[in-house]
Each structure stands twice: as C-alpha cells, then as structure tokens.
Short mmCIF file of C-alpha atoms and ligand atoms in Angstrom, two decimals:
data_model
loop_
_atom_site.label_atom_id
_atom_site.label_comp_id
_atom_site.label_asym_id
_atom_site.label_seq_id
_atom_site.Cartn_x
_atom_site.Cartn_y
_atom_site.Cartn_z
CA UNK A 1 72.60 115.95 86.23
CA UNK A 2 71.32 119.32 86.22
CA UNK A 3 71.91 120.12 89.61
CA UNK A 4 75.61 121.36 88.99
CA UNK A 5 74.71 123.15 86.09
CA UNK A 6 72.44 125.98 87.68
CA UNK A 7 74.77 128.63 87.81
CA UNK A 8 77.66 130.19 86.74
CA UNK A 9 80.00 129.34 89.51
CA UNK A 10 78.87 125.66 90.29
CA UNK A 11 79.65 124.97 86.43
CA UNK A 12 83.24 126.73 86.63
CA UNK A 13 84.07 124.42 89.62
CA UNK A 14 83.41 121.00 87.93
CA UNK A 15 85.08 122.04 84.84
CA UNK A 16 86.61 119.21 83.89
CA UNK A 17 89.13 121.24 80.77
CA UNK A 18 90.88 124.46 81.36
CA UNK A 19 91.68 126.89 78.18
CA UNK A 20 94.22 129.20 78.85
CA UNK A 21 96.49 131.65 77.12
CA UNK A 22 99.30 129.68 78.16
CA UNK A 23 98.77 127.20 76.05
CA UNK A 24 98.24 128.46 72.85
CA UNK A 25 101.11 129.10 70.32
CA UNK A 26 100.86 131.99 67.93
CA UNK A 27 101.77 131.34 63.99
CA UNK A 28 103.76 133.99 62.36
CA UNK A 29 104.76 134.34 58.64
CA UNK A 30 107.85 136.58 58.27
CA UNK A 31 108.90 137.91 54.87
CA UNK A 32 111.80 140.14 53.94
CA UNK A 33 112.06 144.17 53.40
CA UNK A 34 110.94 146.78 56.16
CA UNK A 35 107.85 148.39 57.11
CA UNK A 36 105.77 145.17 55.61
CA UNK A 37 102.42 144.49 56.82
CA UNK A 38 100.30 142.16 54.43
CA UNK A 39 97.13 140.67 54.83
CA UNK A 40 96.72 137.11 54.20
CA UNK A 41 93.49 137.43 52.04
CA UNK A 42 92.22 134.14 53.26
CA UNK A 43 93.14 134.42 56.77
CA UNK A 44 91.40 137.14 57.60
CA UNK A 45 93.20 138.79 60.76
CA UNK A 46 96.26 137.29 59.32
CA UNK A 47 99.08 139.45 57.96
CA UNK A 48 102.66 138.54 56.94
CA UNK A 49 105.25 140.55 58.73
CA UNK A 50 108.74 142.20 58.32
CA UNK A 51 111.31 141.64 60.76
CA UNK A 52 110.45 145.03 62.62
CA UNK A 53 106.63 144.54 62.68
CA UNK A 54 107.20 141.47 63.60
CA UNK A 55 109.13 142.44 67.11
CA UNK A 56 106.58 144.86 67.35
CA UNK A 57 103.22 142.10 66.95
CA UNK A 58 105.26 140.42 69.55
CA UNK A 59 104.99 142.95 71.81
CA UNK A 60 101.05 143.21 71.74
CA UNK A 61 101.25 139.02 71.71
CA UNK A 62 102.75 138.98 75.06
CA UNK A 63 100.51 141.98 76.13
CA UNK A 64 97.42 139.50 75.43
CA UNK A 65 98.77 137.21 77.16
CA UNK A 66 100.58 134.98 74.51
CA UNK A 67 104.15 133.54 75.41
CA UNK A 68 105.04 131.62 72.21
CA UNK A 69 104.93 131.90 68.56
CA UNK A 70 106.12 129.68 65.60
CA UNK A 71 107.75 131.07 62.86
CA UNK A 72 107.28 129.99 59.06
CA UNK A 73 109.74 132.25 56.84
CA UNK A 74 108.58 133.36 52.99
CA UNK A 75 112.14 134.12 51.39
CA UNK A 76 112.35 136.70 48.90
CA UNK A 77 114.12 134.34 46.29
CA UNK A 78 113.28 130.33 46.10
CA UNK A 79 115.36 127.37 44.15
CA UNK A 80 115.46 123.89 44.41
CA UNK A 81 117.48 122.87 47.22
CA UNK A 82 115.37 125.46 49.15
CA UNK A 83 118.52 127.00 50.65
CA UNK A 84 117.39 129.97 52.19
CA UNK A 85 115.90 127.45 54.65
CA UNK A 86 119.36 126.85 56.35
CA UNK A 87 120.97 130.22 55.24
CA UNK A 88 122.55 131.88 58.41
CA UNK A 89 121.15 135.19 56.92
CA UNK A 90 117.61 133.69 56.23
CA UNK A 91 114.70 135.19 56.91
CA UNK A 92 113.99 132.92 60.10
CA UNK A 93 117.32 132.96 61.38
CA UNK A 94 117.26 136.92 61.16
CA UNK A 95 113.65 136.92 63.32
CA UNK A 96 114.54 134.77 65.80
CA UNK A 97 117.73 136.92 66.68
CA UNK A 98 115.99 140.18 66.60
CA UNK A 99 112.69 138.76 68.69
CA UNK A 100 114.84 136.69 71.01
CA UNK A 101 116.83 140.34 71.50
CA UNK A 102 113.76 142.44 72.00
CA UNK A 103 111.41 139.58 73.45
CA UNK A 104 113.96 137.25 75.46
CA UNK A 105 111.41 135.77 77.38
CA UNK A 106 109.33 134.76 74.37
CA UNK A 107 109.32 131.14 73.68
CA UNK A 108 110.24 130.86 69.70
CA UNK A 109 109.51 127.93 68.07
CA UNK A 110 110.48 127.42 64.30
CA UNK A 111 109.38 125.70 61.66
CA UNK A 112 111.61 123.66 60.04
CA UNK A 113 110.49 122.26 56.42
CA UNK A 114 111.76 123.26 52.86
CA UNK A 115 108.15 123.74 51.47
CA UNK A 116 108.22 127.61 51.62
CA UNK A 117 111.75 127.88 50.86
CA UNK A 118 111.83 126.19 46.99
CA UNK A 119 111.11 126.73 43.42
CA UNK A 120 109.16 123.81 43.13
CA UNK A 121 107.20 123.88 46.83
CA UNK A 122 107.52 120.36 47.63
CA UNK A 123 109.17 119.95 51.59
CA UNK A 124 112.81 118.38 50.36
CA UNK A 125 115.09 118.05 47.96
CA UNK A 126 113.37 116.59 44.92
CA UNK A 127 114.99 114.01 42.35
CA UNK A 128 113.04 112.11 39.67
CA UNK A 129 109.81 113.65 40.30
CA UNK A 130 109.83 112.60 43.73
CA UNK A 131 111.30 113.69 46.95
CA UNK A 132 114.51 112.36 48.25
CA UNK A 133 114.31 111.40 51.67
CA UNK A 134 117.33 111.09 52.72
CA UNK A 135 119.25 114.34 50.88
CA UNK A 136 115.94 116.11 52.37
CA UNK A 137 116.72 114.96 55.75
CA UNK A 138 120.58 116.19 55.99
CA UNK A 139 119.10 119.80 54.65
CA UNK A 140 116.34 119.50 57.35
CA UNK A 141 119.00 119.35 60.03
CA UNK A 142 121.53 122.16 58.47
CA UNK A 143 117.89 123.85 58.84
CA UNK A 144 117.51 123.45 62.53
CA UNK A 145 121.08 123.91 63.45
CA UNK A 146 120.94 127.20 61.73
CA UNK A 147 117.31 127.99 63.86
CA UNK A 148 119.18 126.62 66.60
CA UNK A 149 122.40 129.02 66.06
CA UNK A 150 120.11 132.00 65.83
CA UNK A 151 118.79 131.30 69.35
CA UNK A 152 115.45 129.58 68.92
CA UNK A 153 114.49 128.11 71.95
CA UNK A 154 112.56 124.78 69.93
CA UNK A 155 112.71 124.10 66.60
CA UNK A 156 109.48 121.85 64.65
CA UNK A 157 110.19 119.71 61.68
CA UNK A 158 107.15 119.37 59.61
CA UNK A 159 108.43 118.04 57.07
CA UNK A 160 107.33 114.43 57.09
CA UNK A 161 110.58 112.59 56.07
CA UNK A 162 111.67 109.21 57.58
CA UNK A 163 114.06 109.55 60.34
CA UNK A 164 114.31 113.47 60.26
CA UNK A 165 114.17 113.53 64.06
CA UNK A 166 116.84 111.31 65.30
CA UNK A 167 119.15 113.08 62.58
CA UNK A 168 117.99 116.78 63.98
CA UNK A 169 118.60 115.47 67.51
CA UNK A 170 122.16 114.17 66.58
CA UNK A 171 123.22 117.30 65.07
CA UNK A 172 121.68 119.36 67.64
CA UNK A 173 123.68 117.09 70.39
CA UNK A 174 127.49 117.62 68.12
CA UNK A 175 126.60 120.73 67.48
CA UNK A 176 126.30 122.47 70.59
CA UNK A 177 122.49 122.82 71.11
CA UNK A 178 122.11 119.83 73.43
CA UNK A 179 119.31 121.62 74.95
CA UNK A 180 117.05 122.53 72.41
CA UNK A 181 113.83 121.17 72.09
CA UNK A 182 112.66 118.91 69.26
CA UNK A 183 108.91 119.59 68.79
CA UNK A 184 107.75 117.04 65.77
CA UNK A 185 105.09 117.15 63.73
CA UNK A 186 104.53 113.29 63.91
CA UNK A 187 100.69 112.78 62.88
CA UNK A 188 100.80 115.48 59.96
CA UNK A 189 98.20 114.39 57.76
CA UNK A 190 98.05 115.25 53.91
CA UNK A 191 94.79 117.49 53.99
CA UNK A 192 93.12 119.62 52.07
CA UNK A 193 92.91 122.29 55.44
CA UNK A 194 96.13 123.53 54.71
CA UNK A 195 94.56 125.49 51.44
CA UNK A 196 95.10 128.78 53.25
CA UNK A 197 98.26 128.61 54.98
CA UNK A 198 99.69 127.82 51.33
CA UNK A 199 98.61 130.70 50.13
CA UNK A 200 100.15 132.70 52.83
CA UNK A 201 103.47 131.09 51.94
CA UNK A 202 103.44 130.76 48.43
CA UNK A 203 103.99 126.95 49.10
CA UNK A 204 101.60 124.90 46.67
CA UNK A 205 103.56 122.40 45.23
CA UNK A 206 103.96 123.17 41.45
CA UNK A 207 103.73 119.57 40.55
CA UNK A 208 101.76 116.10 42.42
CA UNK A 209 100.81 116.60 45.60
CA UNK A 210 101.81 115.99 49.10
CA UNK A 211 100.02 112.18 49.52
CA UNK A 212 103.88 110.65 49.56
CA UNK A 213 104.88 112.11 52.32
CA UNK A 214 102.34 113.23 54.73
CA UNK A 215 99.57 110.60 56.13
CA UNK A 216 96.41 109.48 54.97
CA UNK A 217 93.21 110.98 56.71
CA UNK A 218 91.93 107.72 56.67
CA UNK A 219 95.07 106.53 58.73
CA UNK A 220 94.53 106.19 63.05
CA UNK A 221 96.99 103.65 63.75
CA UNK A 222 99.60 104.52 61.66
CA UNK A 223 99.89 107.97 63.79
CA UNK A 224 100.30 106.03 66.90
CA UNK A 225 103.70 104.26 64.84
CA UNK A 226 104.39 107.93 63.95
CA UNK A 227 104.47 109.42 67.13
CA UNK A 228 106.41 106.27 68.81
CA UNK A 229 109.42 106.40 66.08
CA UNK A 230 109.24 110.11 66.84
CA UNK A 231 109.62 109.88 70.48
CA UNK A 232 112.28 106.50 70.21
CA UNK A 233 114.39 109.14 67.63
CA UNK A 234 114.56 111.58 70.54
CA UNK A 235 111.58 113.97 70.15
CA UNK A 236 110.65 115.75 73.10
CA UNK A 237 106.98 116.51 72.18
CA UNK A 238 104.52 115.09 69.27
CA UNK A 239 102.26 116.70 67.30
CA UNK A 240 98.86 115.89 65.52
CA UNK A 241 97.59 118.37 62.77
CA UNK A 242 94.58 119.57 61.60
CA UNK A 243 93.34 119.16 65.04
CA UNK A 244 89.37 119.57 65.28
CA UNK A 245 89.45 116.72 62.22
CA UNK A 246 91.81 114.59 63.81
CA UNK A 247 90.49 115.01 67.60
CA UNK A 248 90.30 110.98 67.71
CA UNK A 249 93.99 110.57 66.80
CA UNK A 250 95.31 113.45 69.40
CA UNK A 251 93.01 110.94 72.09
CA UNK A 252 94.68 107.72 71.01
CA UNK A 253 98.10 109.44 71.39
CA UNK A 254 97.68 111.07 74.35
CA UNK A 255 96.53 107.65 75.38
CA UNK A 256 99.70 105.82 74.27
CA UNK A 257 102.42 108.37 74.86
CA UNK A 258 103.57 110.29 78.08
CA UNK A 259 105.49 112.88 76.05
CA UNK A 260 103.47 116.59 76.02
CA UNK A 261 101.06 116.59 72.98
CA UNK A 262 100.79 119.37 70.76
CA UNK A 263 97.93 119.97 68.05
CA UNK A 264 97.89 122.40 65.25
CA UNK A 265 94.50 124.22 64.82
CA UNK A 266 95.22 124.76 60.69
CA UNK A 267 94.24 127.69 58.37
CA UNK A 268 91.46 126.28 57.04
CA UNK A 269 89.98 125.63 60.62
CA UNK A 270 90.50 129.27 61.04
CA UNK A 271 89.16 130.42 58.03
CA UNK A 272 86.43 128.55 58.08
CA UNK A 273 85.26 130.01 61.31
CA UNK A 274 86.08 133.13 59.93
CA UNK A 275 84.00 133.09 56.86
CA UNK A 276 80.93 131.62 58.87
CA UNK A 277 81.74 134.77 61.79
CA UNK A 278 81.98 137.09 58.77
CA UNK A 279 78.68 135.99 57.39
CA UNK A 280 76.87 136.58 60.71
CA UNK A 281 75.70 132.18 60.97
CA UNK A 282 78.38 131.73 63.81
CA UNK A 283 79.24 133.59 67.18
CA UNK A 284 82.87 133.79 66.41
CA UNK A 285 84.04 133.94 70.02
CA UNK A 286 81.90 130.92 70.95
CA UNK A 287 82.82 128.62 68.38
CA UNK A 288 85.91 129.06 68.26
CA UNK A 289 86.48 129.09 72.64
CA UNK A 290 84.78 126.04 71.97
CA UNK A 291 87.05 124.30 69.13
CA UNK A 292 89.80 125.30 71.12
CA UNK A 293 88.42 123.88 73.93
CA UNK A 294 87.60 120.69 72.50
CA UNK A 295 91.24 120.08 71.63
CA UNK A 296 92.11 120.60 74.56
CA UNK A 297 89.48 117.67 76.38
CA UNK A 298 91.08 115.56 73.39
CA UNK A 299 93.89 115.61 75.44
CA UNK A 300 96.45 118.48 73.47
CA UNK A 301 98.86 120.25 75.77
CA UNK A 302 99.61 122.85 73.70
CA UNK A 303 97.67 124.34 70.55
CA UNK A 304 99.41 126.06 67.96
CA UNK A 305 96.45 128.41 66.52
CA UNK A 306 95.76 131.53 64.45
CA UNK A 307 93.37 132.18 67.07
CA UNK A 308 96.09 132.26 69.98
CA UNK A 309 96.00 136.19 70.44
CA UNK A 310 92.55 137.03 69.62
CA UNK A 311 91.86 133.94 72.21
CA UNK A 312 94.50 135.06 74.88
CA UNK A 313 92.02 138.65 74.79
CA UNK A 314 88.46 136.76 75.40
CA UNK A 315 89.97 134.67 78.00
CA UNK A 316 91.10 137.27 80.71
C1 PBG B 1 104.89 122.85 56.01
C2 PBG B 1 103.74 123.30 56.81
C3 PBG B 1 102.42 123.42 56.37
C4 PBG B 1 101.69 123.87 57.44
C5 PBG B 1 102.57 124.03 58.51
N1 PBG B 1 103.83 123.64 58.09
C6 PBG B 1 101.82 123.29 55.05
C7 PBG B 1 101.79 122.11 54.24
O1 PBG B 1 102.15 120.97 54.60
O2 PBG B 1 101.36 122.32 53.10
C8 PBG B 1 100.21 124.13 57.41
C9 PBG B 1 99.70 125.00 58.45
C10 PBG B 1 98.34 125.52 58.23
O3 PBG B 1 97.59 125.14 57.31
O4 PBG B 1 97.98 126.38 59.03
N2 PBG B 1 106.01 123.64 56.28
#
C-alpha cells in the first residue's frame, strides 16, 4: 500500500476527496448601528458586524476565495413573536440588499429561525410554555418571503418545526420567488456544540431547552425520515449539523438521498479547535484542513464553517 504514498505528487493523484474554497459557506452575524466590529469572545476570529463592515468582510471573503455566506441577524430590540425576524427593515433584510448591491455575485444564504429574534430565545412563537408549531411555521415563512424580497439568493430554515418547508416553498411559489432556493436544516440535532454560537446571538433560551424541537444525538434513523419529509415538502438541499459529531448521519443521507448535502461545522467545533490551537497541543491548520476534510469524504457537498475564509487562504 505504500507504494502510492512516496511522494507528494503520487498522493495528490489518488486523492480520493477534494477540499476546496468553493465549497465552504462563511457564517456572518450582523447587528445594527455603524462602524461595529465585535469580537465574539468565544469564537475567537469571530466578530459581529454592522451593515457597512459587513460589505466590507465580504469583500476580503471573496478575495480568499469564498463565494457564499449565511447570515444570522442580532436585532437591536427582541419580543415574543420575534418580529424583527420578518420585518422588511430588519437587520437581515437590510444586509442582504446592501451585500447583494455591493457583492452581486455573492451567493447569500439566510437564516431563517426566530431564536435570535425574541424575548424569550426559543425558535417560534411560544404558548403554554411550549412552542407552537404551527403559529411558528406561518412566521417562519413571512420570514423567508421577507429574505426572499430583499434579494437573498437561498434562504435556510433552522428552525426545526413540522412542515416548515412545504409552507416556505408555497409562499415562496405565490409569492413571486419561485426560484429561490430552500436550503433545510433537516438533521439539526439538539446539542450542546451550539454553546458558542448562542452567545454570539444572545439566543439561549431563557426557559427549558431546545430537546422538543431539535433531534436527539442518539437519533440515526430518524434523520433519514427528516431529510425525506424535507425533500417530499420541496427542499432543494438537506442539511446535517454539528457535522464532525454527526459524520455517520451526513453518510447515511448522502446514501439515501440524491439532493446536494450540506453540513454545518458548529461553533463549538470551531472553538474547540481554537482553544486547543491557542494552547499550542494542536496544529491549527492541520486539524482543522483535516475536519473539514473529513466532512467532506462523509459525503457533504457544501460546509457551512467559521473556518471558510481562514480555510479558502491555506488552500490556494
Ligand atoms: C438557530 C441556529 C443555531 C445555530 C444555527 N442556527 C442555534 C441553536 O439552535 O441554538 C447554531 C450554529 C452554531 O453553533 O454555529 N437559528
């Protein structure tokens, strides 16, 4: 076996998994006012952005070698229908006009989900102490009309409810956006890797936690139900997040669907590579080529990582 190992250029001509900027998808946390630049403490790298540093990290994204982003909005006021999630003037909506104006060959994808957009954090519309399917899934597709209006060119529900993604493709159809995308978070599992992005978005659920609506870590098969509803409700590509965790269910989709797979490298995969890198007991660049890789032979299309434009610079 060792014989097409030996050198350098032998091994990059059986390579059986290619890595490429291409397909990684940047994450990017807008927040209202001007001039802003924060650092997401736990992300290290990481900063929230106003809409003009936004454009302008856009810029240096495509310069790397990046050609998508996703965008997750932090509102400067929250309340409990979470309605600066499908406010026309939103945070999001206001992004993805000015980066589609500066940037229009940047592929924007949004988030859609209520978590970061109400008082109490939860992803819908909550009544009783629990969340309202339903009521959350008429919001979720106001959401991605109003993503949709602005100009994005996909929009990702991530939001977990029951039947979210044959409503958002309806809507989209009546409502003049036949063409837009429907990326969904299908296999979105309730984990504890998300610690960091929460703090970046101020969306820790005030009360309970997440278990009723996201899966079960322990869960393989149910992902492949997931992912089928998803795709019979008119999604266009399926997700699985975390991904390095969850490697075995982005192999049994990719095994059972034809539809492009996406996987979602999380914060806490990124952070934790970060803190070990920071510490000096990893080669940052290695591992994480290497994670990224890896989801990648798992069979992922597309990876949505923090990584994407630090990634996009070691590859060329
Ligand atoms: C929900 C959403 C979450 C993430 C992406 N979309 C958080 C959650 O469910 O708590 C997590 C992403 C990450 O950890 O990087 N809108």
């Amino acid at each position: 076996m060792r014989r097409l190992r030996r050198t350098k250029a032998l091994r990059d001509l059986v390579r059986e998994t290619e890595l490429s900027p291409r397909h990684l998808v940047q994450p990017l946390f807008v927040v209202s006012g001007e001039g802003v630049r924060e650092p997401v403490e736990s992300m290290p790298g990481i900063e929230r952005f106003s809409i003009n540093e936004l454009v302008a990290e856009a810029s240096e994204l495509q310069a790397s070698g990046v050609e998508a982003v996703v965008l997750f909005g932090i509102p400067a006021a929250k309340d409990e229908t979470g309605s600066g999630a499908y406010d026309e003037e939103g945070v999001v909506q206001l992004a993805v006009r000015a980066l589609k104006e500066a940037h229009p060959e940047l592929t924007v994808i949004t988030d859609v989900c209520l978590c970061e957009y109400t008082s109490h954090g939860h992803c819908g519309f909550v009544r009783d102490g629990e969340v309202d399917n339903d009521i959350t899934v008429e919001l979720l597709a106001k959401t991605a009309i109003s993503h949709a209006d602005a100009g994005a060119d996909a929009v990702a529900p991530s939001d977990m409810m029951d039947g979210r993604i044959a409503a958002i493709r309806h809507q989209l159809d009546e409502e003049g956006h036949p063409n837009t995308p429907v990326i969904a978070y299908s296999a979105k599992y309730a984990s504890a890797f998300y610690g960091p992005f929460r703090e970046a978005a101020e969306s820790t659920p005030e009360f309970g936690d997440r278990r009723g609506y996201q899966m079960d870590p322990a869960n393989a098969r149910e992902a492949l139900r997931e992912a089928r509803l998803d795709v019979e409700e008119g999604a266009d590509m399926v997700m699985v997040k975390p991904a390095l965790p969850y490697l075995d269910v982005i192999r049994a989709v990719r095994e059972d669907l034809d539809v492009p797979i996406a996987a979602y490298q999380v914060s806490g995969e990124y952070s934790m590579l970060k803190a070990a890198a920071h510490n000096g007991w990893l080669d940052e660049r290695a591992a994480a080529l290497e994670a990224l890789t890896s989801i990648r032979r798992a069979g992922a299309d597309v990876i949505l990582t923090y990584y994407a434009k630090e990634a996009a610079t070691w590859l060329r």
